PDB file of C-alpha atoms in Angstrom:
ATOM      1  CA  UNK C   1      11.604   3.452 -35.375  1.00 43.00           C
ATOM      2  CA  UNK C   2       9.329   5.622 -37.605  1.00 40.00           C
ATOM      3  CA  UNK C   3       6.571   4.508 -35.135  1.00 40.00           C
ATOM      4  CA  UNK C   4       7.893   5.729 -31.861  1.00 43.00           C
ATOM      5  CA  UNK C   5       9.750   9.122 -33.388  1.00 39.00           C
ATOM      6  CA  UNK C   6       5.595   9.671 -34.494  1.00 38.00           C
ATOM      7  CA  UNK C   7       4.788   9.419 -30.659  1.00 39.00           C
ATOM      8  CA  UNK C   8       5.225  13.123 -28.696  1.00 44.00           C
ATOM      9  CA  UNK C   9       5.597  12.731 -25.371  1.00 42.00           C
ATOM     10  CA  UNK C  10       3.876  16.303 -24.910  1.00 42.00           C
ATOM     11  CA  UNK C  11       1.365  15.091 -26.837  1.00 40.00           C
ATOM     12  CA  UNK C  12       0.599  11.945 -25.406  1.00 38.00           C
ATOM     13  CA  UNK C  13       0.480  14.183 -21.812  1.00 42.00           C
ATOM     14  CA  UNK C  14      -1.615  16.793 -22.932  1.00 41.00           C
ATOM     15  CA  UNK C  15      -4.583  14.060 -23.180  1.00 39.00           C
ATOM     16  CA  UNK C  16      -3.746  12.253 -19.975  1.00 40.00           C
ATOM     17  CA  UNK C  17      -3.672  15.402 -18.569  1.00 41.00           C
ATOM     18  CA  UNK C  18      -7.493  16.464 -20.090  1.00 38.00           C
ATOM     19  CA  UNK C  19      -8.401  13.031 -18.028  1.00 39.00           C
ATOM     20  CA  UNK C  20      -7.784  13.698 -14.655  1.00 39.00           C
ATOM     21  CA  UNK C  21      -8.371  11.066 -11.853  1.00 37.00           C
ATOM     22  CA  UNK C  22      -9.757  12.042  -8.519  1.00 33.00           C
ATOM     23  CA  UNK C  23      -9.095   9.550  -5.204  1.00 37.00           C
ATOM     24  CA  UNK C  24     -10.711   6.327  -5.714  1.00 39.00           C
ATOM     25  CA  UNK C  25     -10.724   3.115  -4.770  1.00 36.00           C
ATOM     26  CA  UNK C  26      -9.325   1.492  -8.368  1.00 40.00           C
ATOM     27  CA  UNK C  27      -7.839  -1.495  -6.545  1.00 40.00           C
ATOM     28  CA  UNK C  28     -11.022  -3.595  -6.592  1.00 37.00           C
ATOM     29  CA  UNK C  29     -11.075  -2.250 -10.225  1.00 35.00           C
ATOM     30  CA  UNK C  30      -8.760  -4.118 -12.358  1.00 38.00           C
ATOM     31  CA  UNK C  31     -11.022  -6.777 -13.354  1.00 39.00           C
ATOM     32  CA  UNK C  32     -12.963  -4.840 -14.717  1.00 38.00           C
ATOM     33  CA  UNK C  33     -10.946  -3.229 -17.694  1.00 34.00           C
ATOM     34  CA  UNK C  34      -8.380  -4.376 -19.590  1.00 38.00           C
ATOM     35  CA  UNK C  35      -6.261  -1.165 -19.599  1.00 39.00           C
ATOM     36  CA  UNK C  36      -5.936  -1.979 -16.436  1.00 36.00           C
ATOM     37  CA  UNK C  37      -3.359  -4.736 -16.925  1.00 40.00           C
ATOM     38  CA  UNK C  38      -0.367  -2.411 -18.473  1.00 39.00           C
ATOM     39  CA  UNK C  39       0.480  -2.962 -14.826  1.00 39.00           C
ATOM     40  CA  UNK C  40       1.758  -5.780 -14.879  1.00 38.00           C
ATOM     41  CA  UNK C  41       3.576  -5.618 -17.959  1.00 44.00           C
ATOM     42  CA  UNK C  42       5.519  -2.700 -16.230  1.00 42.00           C
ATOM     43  CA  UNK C  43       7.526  -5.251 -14.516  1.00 38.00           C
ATOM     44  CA  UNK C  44       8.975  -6.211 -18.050  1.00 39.00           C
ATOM     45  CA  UNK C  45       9.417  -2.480 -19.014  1.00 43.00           C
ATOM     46  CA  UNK C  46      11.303  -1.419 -15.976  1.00 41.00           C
ATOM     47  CA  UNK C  47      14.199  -3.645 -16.509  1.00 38.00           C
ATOM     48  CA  UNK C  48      16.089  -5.506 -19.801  1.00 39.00           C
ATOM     49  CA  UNK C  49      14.817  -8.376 -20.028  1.00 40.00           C
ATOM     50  CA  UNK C  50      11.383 -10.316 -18.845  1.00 38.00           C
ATOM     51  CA  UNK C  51       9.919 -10.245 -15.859  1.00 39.00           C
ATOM     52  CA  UNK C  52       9.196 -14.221 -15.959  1.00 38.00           C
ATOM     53  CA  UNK C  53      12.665 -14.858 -16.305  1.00 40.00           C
ATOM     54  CA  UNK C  54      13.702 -13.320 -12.273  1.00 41.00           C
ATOM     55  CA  UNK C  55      15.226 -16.274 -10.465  1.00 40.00           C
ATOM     56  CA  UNK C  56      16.633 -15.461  -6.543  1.00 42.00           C
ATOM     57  CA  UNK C  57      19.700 -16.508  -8.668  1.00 41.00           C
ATOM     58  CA  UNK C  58      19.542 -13.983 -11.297  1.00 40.00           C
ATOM     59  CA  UNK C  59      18.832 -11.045  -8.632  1.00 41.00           C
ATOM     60  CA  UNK C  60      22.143 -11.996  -6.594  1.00 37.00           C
ATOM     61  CA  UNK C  61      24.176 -11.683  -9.882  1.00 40.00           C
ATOM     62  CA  UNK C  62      22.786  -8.289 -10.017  1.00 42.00           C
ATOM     63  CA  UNK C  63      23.074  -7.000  -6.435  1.00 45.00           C
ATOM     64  CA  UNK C  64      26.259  -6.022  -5.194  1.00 41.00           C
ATOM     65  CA  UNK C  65      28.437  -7.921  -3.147  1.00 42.00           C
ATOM     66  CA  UNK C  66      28.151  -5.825  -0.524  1.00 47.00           C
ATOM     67  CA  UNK C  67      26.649  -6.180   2.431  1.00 54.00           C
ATOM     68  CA  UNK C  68      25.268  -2.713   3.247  1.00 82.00           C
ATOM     69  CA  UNK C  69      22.754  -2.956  -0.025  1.00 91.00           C
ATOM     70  CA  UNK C  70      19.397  -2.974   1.066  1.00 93.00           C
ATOM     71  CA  UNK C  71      16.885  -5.359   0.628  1.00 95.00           C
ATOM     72  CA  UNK C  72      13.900  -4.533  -1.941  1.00 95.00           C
ATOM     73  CA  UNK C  73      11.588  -4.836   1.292  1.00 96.00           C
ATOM     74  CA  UNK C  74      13.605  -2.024   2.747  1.00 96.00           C
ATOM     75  CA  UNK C  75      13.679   0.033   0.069  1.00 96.00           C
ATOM     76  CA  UNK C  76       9.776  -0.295   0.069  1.00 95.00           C
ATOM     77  CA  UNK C  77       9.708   0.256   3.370  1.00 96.00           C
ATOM     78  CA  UNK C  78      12.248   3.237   3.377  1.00 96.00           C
ATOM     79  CA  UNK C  79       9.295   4.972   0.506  1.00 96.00           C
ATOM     80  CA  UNK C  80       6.206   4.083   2.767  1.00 94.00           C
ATOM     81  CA  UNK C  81       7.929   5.973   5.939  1.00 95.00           C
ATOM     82  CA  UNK C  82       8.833   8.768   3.741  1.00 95.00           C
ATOM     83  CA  UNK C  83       5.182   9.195   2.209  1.00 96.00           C
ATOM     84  CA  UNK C  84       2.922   7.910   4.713  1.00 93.00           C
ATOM     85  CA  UNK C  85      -0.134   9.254   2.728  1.00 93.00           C
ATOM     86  CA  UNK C  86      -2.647   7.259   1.119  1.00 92.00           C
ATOM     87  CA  UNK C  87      -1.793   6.534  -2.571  1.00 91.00           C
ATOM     88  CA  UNK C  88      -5.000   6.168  -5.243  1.00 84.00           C
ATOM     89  CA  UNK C  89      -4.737   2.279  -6.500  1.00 79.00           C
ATOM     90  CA  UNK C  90      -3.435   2.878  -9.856  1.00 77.00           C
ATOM     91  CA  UNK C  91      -0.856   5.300  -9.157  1.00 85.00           C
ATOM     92  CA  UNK C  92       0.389   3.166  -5.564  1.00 88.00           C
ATOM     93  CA  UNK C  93       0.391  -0.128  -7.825  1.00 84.00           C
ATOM     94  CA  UNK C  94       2.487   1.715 -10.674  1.00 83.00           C
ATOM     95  CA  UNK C  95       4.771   3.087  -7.818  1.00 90.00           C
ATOM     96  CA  UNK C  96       5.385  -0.352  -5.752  1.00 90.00           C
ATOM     97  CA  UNK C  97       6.467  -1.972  -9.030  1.00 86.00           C
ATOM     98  CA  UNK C  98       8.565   0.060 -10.152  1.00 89.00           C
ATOM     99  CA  UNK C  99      10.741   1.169  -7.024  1.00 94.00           C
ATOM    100  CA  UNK C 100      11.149  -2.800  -6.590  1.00 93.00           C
ATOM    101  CA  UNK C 101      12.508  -2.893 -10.287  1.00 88.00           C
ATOM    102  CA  UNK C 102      14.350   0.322 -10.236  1.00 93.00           C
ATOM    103  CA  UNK C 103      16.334  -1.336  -6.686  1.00 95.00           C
ATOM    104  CA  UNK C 104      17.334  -4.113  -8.435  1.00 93.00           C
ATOM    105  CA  UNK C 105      18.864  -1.653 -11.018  1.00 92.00           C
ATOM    106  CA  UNK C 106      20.528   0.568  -8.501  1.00 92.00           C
ATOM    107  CA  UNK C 107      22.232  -2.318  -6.895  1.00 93.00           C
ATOM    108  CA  UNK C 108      23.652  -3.779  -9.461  1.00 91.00           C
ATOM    109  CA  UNK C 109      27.473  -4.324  -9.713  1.00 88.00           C
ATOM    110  CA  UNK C 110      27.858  -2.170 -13.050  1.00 88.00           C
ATOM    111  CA  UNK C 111      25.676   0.448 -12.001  1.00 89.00           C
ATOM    112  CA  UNK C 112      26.361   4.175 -11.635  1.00 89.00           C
ATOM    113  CA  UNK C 113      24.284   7.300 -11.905  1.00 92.00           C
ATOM    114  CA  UNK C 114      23.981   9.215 -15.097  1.00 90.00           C
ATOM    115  CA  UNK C 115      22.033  11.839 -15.914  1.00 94.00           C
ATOM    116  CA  UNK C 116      20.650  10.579 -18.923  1.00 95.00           C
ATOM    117  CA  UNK C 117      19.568   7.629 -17.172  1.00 95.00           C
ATOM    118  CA  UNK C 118      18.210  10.481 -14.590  1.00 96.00           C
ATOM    119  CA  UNK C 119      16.164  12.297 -17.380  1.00 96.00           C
ATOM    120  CA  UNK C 120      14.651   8.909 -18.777  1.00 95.00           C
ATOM    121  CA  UNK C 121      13.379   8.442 -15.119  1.00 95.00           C
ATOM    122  CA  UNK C 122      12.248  12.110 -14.651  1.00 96.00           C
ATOM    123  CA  UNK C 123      10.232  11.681 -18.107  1.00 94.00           C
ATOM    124  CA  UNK C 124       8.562   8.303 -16.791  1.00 92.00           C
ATOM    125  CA  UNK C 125       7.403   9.361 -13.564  1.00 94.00           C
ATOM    126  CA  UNK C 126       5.932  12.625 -14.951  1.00 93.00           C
ATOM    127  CA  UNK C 127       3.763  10.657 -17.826  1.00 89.00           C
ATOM    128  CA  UNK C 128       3.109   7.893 -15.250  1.00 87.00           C
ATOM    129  CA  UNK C 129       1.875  10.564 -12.520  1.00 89.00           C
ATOM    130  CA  UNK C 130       0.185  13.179 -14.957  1.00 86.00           C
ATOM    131  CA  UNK C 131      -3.321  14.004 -13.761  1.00 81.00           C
ATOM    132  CA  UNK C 132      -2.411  12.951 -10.427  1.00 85.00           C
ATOM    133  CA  UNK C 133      -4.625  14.701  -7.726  1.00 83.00           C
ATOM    134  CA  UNK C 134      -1.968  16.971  -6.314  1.00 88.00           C
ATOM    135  CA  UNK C 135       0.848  18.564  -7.484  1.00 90.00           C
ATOM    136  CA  UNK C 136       1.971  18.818  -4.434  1.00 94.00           C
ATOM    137  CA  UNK C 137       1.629  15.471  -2.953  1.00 95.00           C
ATOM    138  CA  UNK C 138       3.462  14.207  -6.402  1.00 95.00           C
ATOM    139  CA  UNK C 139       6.256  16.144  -5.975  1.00 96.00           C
ATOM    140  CA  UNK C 140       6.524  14.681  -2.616  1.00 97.00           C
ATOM    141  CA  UNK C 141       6.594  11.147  -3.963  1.00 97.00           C
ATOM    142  CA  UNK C 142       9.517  11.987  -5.992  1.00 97.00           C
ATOM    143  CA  UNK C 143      11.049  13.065  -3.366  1.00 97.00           C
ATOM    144  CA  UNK C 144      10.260   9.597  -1.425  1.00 97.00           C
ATOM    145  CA  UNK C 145      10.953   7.427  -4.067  1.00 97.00           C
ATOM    146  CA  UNK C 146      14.453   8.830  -4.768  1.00 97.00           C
ATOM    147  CA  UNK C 147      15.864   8.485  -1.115  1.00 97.00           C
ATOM    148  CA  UNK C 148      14.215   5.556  -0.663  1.00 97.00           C
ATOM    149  CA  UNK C 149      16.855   4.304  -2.672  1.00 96.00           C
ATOM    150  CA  UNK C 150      19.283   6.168  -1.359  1.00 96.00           C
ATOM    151  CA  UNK C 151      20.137   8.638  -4.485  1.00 97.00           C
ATOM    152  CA  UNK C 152      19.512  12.738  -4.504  1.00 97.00           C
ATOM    153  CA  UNK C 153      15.950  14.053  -5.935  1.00 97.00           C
ATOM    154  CA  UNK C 154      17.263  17.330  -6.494  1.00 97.00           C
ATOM    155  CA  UNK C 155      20.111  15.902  -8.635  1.00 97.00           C
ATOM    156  CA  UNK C 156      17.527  13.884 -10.824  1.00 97.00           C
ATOM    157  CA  UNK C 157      15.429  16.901 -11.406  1.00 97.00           C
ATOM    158  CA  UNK C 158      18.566  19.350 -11.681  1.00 96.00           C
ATOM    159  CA  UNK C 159      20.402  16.633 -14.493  1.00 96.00           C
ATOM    160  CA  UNK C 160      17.137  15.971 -16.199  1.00 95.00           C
ATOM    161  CA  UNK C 161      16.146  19.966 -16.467  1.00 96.00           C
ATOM    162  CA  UNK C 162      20.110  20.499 -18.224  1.00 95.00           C
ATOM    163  CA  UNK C 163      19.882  17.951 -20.350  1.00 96.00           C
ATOM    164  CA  UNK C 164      16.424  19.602 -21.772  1.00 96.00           C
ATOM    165  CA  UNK C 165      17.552  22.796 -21.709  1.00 96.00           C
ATOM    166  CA  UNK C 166      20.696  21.738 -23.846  1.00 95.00           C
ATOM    167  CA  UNK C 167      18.838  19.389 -25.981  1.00 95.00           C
ATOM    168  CA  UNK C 168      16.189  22.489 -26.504  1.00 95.00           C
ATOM    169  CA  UNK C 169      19.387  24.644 -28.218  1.00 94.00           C
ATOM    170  CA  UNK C 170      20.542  21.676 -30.446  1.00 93.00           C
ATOM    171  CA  UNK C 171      19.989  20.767 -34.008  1.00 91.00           C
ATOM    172  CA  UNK C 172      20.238  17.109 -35.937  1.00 89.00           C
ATOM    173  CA  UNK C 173      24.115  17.698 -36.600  1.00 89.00           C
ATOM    174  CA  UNK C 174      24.891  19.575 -33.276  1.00 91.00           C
ATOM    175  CA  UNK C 175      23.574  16.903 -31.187  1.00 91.00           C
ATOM    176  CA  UNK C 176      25.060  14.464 -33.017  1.00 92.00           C
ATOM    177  CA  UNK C 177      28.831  16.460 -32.305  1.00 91.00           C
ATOM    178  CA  UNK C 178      28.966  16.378 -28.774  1.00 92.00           C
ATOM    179  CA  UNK C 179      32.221  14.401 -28.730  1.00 90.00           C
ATOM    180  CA  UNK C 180      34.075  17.153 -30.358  1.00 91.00           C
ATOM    181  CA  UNK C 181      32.636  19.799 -28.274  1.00 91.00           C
ATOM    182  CA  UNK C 182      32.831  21.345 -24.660  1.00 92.00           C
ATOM    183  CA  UNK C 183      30.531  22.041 -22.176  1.00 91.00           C
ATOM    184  CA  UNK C 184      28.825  20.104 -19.408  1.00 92.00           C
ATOM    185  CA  UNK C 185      26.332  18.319 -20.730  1.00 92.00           C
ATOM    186  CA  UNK C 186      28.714  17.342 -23.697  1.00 93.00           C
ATOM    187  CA  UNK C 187      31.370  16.529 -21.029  1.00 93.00           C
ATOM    188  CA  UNK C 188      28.668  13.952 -19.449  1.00 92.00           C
ATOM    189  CA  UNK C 189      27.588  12.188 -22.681  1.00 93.00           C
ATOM    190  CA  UNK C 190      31.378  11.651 -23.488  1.00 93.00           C
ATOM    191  CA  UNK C 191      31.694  10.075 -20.162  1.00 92.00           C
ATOM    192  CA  UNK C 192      28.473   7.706 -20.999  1.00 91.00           C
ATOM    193  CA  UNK C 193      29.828   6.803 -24.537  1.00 93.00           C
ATOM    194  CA  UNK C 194      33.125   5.930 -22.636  1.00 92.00           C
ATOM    195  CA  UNK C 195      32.253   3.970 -20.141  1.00 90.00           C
ATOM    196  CA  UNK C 196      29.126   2.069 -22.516  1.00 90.00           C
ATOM    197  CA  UNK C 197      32.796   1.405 -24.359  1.00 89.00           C
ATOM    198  CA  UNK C 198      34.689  -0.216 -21.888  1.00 85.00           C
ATOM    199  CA  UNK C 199      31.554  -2.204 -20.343  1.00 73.00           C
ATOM    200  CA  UNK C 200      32.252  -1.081 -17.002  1.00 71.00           C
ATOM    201  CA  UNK C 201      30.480   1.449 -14.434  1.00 75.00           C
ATOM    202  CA  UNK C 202      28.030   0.904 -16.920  1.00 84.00           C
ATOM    203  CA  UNK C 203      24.408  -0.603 -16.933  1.00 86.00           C
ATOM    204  CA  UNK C 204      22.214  -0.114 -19.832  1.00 89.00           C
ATOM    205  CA  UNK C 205      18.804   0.441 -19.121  1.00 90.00           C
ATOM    206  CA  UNK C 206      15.437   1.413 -20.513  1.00 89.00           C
ATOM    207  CA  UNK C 207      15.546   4.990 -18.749  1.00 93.00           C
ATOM    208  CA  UNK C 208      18.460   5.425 -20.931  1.00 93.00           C
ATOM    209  CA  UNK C 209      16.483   4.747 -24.043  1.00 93.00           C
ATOM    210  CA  UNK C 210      13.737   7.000 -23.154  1.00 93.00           C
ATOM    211  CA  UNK C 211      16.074   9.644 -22.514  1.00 94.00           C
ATOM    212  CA  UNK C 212      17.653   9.227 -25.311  1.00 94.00           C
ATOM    213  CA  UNK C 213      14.642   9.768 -26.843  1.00 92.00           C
ATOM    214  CA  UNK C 214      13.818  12.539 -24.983  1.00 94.00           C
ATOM    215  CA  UNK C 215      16.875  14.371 -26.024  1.00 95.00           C
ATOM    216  CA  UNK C 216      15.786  13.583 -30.035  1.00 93.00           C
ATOM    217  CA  UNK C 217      12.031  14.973 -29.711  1.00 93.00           C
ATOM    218  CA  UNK C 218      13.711  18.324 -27.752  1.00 95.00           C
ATOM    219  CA  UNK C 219      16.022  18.837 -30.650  1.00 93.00           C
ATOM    220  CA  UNK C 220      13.693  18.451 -33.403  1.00 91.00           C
ATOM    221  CA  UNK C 221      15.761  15.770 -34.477  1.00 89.00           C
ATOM    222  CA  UNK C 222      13.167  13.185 -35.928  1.00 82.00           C
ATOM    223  CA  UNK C 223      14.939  11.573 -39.155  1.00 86.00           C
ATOM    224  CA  UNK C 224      15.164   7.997 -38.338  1.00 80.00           C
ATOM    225  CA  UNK C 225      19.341   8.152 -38.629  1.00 91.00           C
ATOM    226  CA  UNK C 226      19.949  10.287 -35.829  1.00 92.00           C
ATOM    227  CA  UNK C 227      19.017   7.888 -33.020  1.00 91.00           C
ATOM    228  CA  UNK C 228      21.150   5.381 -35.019  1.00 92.00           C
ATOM    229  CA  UNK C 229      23.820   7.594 -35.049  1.00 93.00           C
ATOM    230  CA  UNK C 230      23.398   8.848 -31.433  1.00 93.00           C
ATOM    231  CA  UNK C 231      23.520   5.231 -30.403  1.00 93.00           C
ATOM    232  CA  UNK C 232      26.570   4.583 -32.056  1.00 93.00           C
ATOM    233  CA  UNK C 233      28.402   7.615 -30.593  1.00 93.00           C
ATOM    234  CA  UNK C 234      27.396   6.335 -27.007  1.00 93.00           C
ATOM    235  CA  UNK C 235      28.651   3.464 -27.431  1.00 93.00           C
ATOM    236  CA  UNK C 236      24.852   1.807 -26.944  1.00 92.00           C
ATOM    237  CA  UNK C 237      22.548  -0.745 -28.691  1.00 91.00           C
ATOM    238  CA  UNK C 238      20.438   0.567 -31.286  1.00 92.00           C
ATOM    239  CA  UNK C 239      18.262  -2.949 -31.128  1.00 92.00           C
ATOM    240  CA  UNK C 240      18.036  -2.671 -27.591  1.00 92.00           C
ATOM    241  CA  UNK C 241      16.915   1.075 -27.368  1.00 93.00           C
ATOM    242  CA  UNK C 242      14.182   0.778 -30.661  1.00 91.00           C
ATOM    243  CA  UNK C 243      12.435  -2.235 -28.465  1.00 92.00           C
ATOM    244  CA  UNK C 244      12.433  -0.410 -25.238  1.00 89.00           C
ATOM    245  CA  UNK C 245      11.067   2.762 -26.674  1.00 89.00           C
ATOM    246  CA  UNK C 246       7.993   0.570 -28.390  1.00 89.00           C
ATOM    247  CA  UNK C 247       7.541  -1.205 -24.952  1.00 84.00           C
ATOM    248  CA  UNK C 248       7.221   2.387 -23.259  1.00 83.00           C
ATOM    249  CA  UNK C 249       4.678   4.151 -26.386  1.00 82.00           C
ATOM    250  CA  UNK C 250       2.506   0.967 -25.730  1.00 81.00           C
ATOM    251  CA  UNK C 251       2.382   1.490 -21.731  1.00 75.00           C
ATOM    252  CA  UNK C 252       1.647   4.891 -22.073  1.00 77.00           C
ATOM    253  CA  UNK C 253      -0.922   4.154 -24.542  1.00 80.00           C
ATOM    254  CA  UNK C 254      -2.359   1.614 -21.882  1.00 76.00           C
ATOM    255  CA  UNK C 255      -1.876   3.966 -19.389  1.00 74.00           C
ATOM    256  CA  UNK C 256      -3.978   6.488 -21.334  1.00 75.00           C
ATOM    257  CA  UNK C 257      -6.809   3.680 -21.990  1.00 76.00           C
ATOM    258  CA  UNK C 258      -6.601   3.233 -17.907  1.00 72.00           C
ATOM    259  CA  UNK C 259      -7.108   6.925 -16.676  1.00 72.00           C
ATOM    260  CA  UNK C 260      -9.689   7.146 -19.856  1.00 75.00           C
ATOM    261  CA  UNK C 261     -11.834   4.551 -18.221  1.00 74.00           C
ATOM    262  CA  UNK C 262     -10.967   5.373 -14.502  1.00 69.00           C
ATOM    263  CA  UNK C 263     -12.409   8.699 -15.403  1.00 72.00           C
ATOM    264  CA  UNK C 264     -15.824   7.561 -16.424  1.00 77.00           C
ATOM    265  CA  UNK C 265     -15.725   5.584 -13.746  1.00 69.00           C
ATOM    266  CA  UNK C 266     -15.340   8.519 -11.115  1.00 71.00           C
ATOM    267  CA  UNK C 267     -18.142  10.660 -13.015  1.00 76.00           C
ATOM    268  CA  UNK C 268     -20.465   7.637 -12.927  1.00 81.00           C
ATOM    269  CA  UNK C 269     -20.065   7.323  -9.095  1.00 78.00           C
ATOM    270  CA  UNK C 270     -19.998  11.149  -8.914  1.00 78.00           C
ATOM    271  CA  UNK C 271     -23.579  11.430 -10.882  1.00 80.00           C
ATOM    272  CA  UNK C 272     -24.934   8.801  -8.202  1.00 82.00           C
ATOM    273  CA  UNK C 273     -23.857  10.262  -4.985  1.00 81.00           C
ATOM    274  CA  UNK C 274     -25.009  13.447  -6.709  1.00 79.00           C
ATOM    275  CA  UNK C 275     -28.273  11.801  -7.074  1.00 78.00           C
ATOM    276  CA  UNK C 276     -28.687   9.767  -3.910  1.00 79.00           C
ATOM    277  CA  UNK C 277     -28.358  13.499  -2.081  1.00 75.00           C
ATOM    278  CA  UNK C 278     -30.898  15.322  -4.029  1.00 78.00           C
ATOM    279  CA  UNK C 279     -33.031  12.238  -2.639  1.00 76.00           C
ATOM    280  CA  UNK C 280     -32.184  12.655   0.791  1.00 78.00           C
ATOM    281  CA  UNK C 281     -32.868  16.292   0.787  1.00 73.00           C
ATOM    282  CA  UNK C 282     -36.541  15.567  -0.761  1.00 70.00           C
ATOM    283  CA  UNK C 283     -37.118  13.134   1.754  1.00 68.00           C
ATOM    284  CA  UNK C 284     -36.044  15.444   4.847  1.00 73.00           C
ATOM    285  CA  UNK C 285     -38.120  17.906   2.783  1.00 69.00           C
ATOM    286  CA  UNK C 286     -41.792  15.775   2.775  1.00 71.00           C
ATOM    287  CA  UNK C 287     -40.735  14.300   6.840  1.00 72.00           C
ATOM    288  CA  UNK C 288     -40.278  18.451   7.583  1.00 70.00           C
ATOM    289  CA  UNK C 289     -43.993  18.929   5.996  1.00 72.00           C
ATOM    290  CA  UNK C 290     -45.587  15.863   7.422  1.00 62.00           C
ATOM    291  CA  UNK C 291     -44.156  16.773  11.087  1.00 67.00           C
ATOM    292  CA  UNK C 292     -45.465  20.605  10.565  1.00 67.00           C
ATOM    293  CA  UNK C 293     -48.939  18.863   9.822  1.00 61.00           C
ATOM    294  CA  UNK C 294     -48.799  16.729  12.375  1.00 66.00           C
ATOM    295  CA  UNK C 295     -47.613  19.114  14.857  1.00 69.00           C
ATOM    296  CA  UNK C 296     -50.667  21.692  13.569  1.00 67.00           C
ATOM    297  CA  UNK C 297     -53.117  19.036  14.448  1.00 61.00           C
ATOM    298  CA  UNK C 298     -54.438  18.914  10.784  1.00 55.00           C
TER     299      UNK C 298
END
C-alpha cells in the first residue's frame, strides 16, 4: 500500500495538466504508441473483476430483473443525444468504455448510490478529463454522462465536494471515529459500513476504493494502518481496495504517458502547418512579383 499512499492525485494532475491536448484526430493513433493501450485495460479497471471474463450470462446476473433497465446501447445512445459535439479520440474512447462499464454497475441488483462511490467517480473523470480542451464542454459531459444513466450530476458533484470538504477538517484518529460521531457525512459512512455489513443495497466497487482513497490523501492520513482500519470500519475488503487503487496509479500513469506523447504529436503537426504556410505566403509572394513584371512589360 506504501506504493499507492506515495501517489498524489494533485500531483499526478498538476503534470497532466502542464500537457494539454488540443482537438486531434488520435483515433488513427493508437498504433502508434503504447500508452495508448491503457484503454483497453480500462475495461478491467471500471468493474471487479476482468474484462475477459463478461459472458451475456454474467451481465444478466448483474442487471436487474426489471424490465424498465435500459440497455447499454441506450444508455450510449441516451449520452450521444445529450452531447452531440465532437469528442477528441482519446477522451471519446475513455468515455464510451466507461459509461458501458459504469451501466452494468448501475443496474445491478445490489446497487445503490453512495456518495463515496460518487466522489471516487468525480475524482476519475476529473484525472481522466484534465487538460481537456474546454472547461466548458467537460463540464457538459458530466452532465451527459450522469443522466445518461439516469442518476443526478448535481448530486455527484454536491456529495463528492462534502465529502472533501469534511475529509479536508479531519485528522488520522478523527476520520477513523466517524461511527461514534454525528454529522452528515458521518451519518452517510455509517450507512455504507452498514449496509457493506449486511451484503445488501450494497455493491462494492472500484470508485469506492478510490474514494476511499481520496478521503485518506485529504486528511493527511498516509500511515499505511489507516486505510486498513478505515476498511474495517466500513465493513469493506482491504485486498480488494489495495488492488484496485494499484490498477488506477498505473492507468493514470498510462494516461500521463498518452497525453505526454499526444502532445508532441500536436506540436509536430503544429510546426508543419506552421511551415507549409510560411511557404505558401513566399510563393504568392514571387507569383505577385513575376505578374508585376510581366504586367510592366519587362
Amino acid at each position: 500500500m506504501a506504493a499507492v499512499s506515495s501517489v498524489s492525485f494533485s500531483a499526478l494532475g498538476q503534470c497532466c495538466s502542464e500537457r494539454k491536448v488540443f482537438k486531434s484526430s488520435t483515433r488513427s493513433l493508437a498504433s502508434n504508441f503504447e500508452g495508448y493501450r491503457f484503454r483497453t485495460r480500462l475495461l478491467c479497471y471500471c468493474v471487479r473483476g476482468r474484462a475477459s471474463n463478461s459472458t451475456p450470462r454474467a451481465v444478466i446476473q448483474c442487471m436487474s430483473a426489471s424490465t424498465d433497465v435500459p440497455t447499454v446501447a441506450e444508455t450510449k445512445m441516451n449520452f450521444l443525444k445529450a452531447y452531440k459535439r465532437p469528442i477528441p479520440g482519446i477522451y471519446n474512447t475513455v468515455l464510451q468504455e466507461l459509461i458501458v462499464q459504469q451501466h452494468l454497475m448501475r443496474y445491478k441488483r445490489t446497487y445503490r448510490y453512495d456518495p463515496v462511490f460518487a466522489l471516487g467517480f468525480v475524482t476519475v473523470y476529473d484525472q481522466l478529463m484534465e487538460g481537456y480542451p474546454s472547461e466548458e464542454d467537460r463540464d457538459a459531459i458530466f452532465q451527459a454522462y450522469i443522466k445518461a444513466l439516469n442518476e443526478d450530476p448535481e448530486k455527484y458533484r454536491a456529495d463528492g465536494q462534502k465529502l472533501e470538504e469534511w475529509a479536508r477538517a479531519q485528522t488520522s484518529n478523527s476520520l477513523l471515529e466517524f461511527a461514534a460521531r454525528e454529522g452528515e457525512v458521518e451519518g452517510k459512512l455509517k450507512d455504507i459500513a452498514e449496509r457493506a455489513g449486511s451484503k445488501e443495497s450494497f455493491s462494492y466497487s472500484r470508485f469506492i476504493a478510490i474514494g476511499l482513497f481520496r478521503l485518506l490523501e485529504l486528511a493527511n492520513a498516509s500511515e499505511p494502518t489507516i486505510l486498513e482500519k478505515l476498511c474495517a470500519a466500513l465493513n469493506v475488503s482491504k485486498r480488494s481496495v489495495d488492488r484496485d487503487l494499484d490498477v488506477y496509479r498505473n492507468l493514470l500513469t498510462k494516461l500521463v504517458q498518452a497525453k505526454e506523447l499526444l502532445k508532441e504529436y500536436v506540436d509536430r503537426e503544429k510546426k508543419k502547418r506552421e511551415e507549409r504556410v510560411q511557404s505558401q505566403k513566399a510563393d504568392e509572394a514571387i507569383k505577385k512579383c513575376v505578374g508585376e513584371y510581366q504586367n510592366a512589360g519587362l
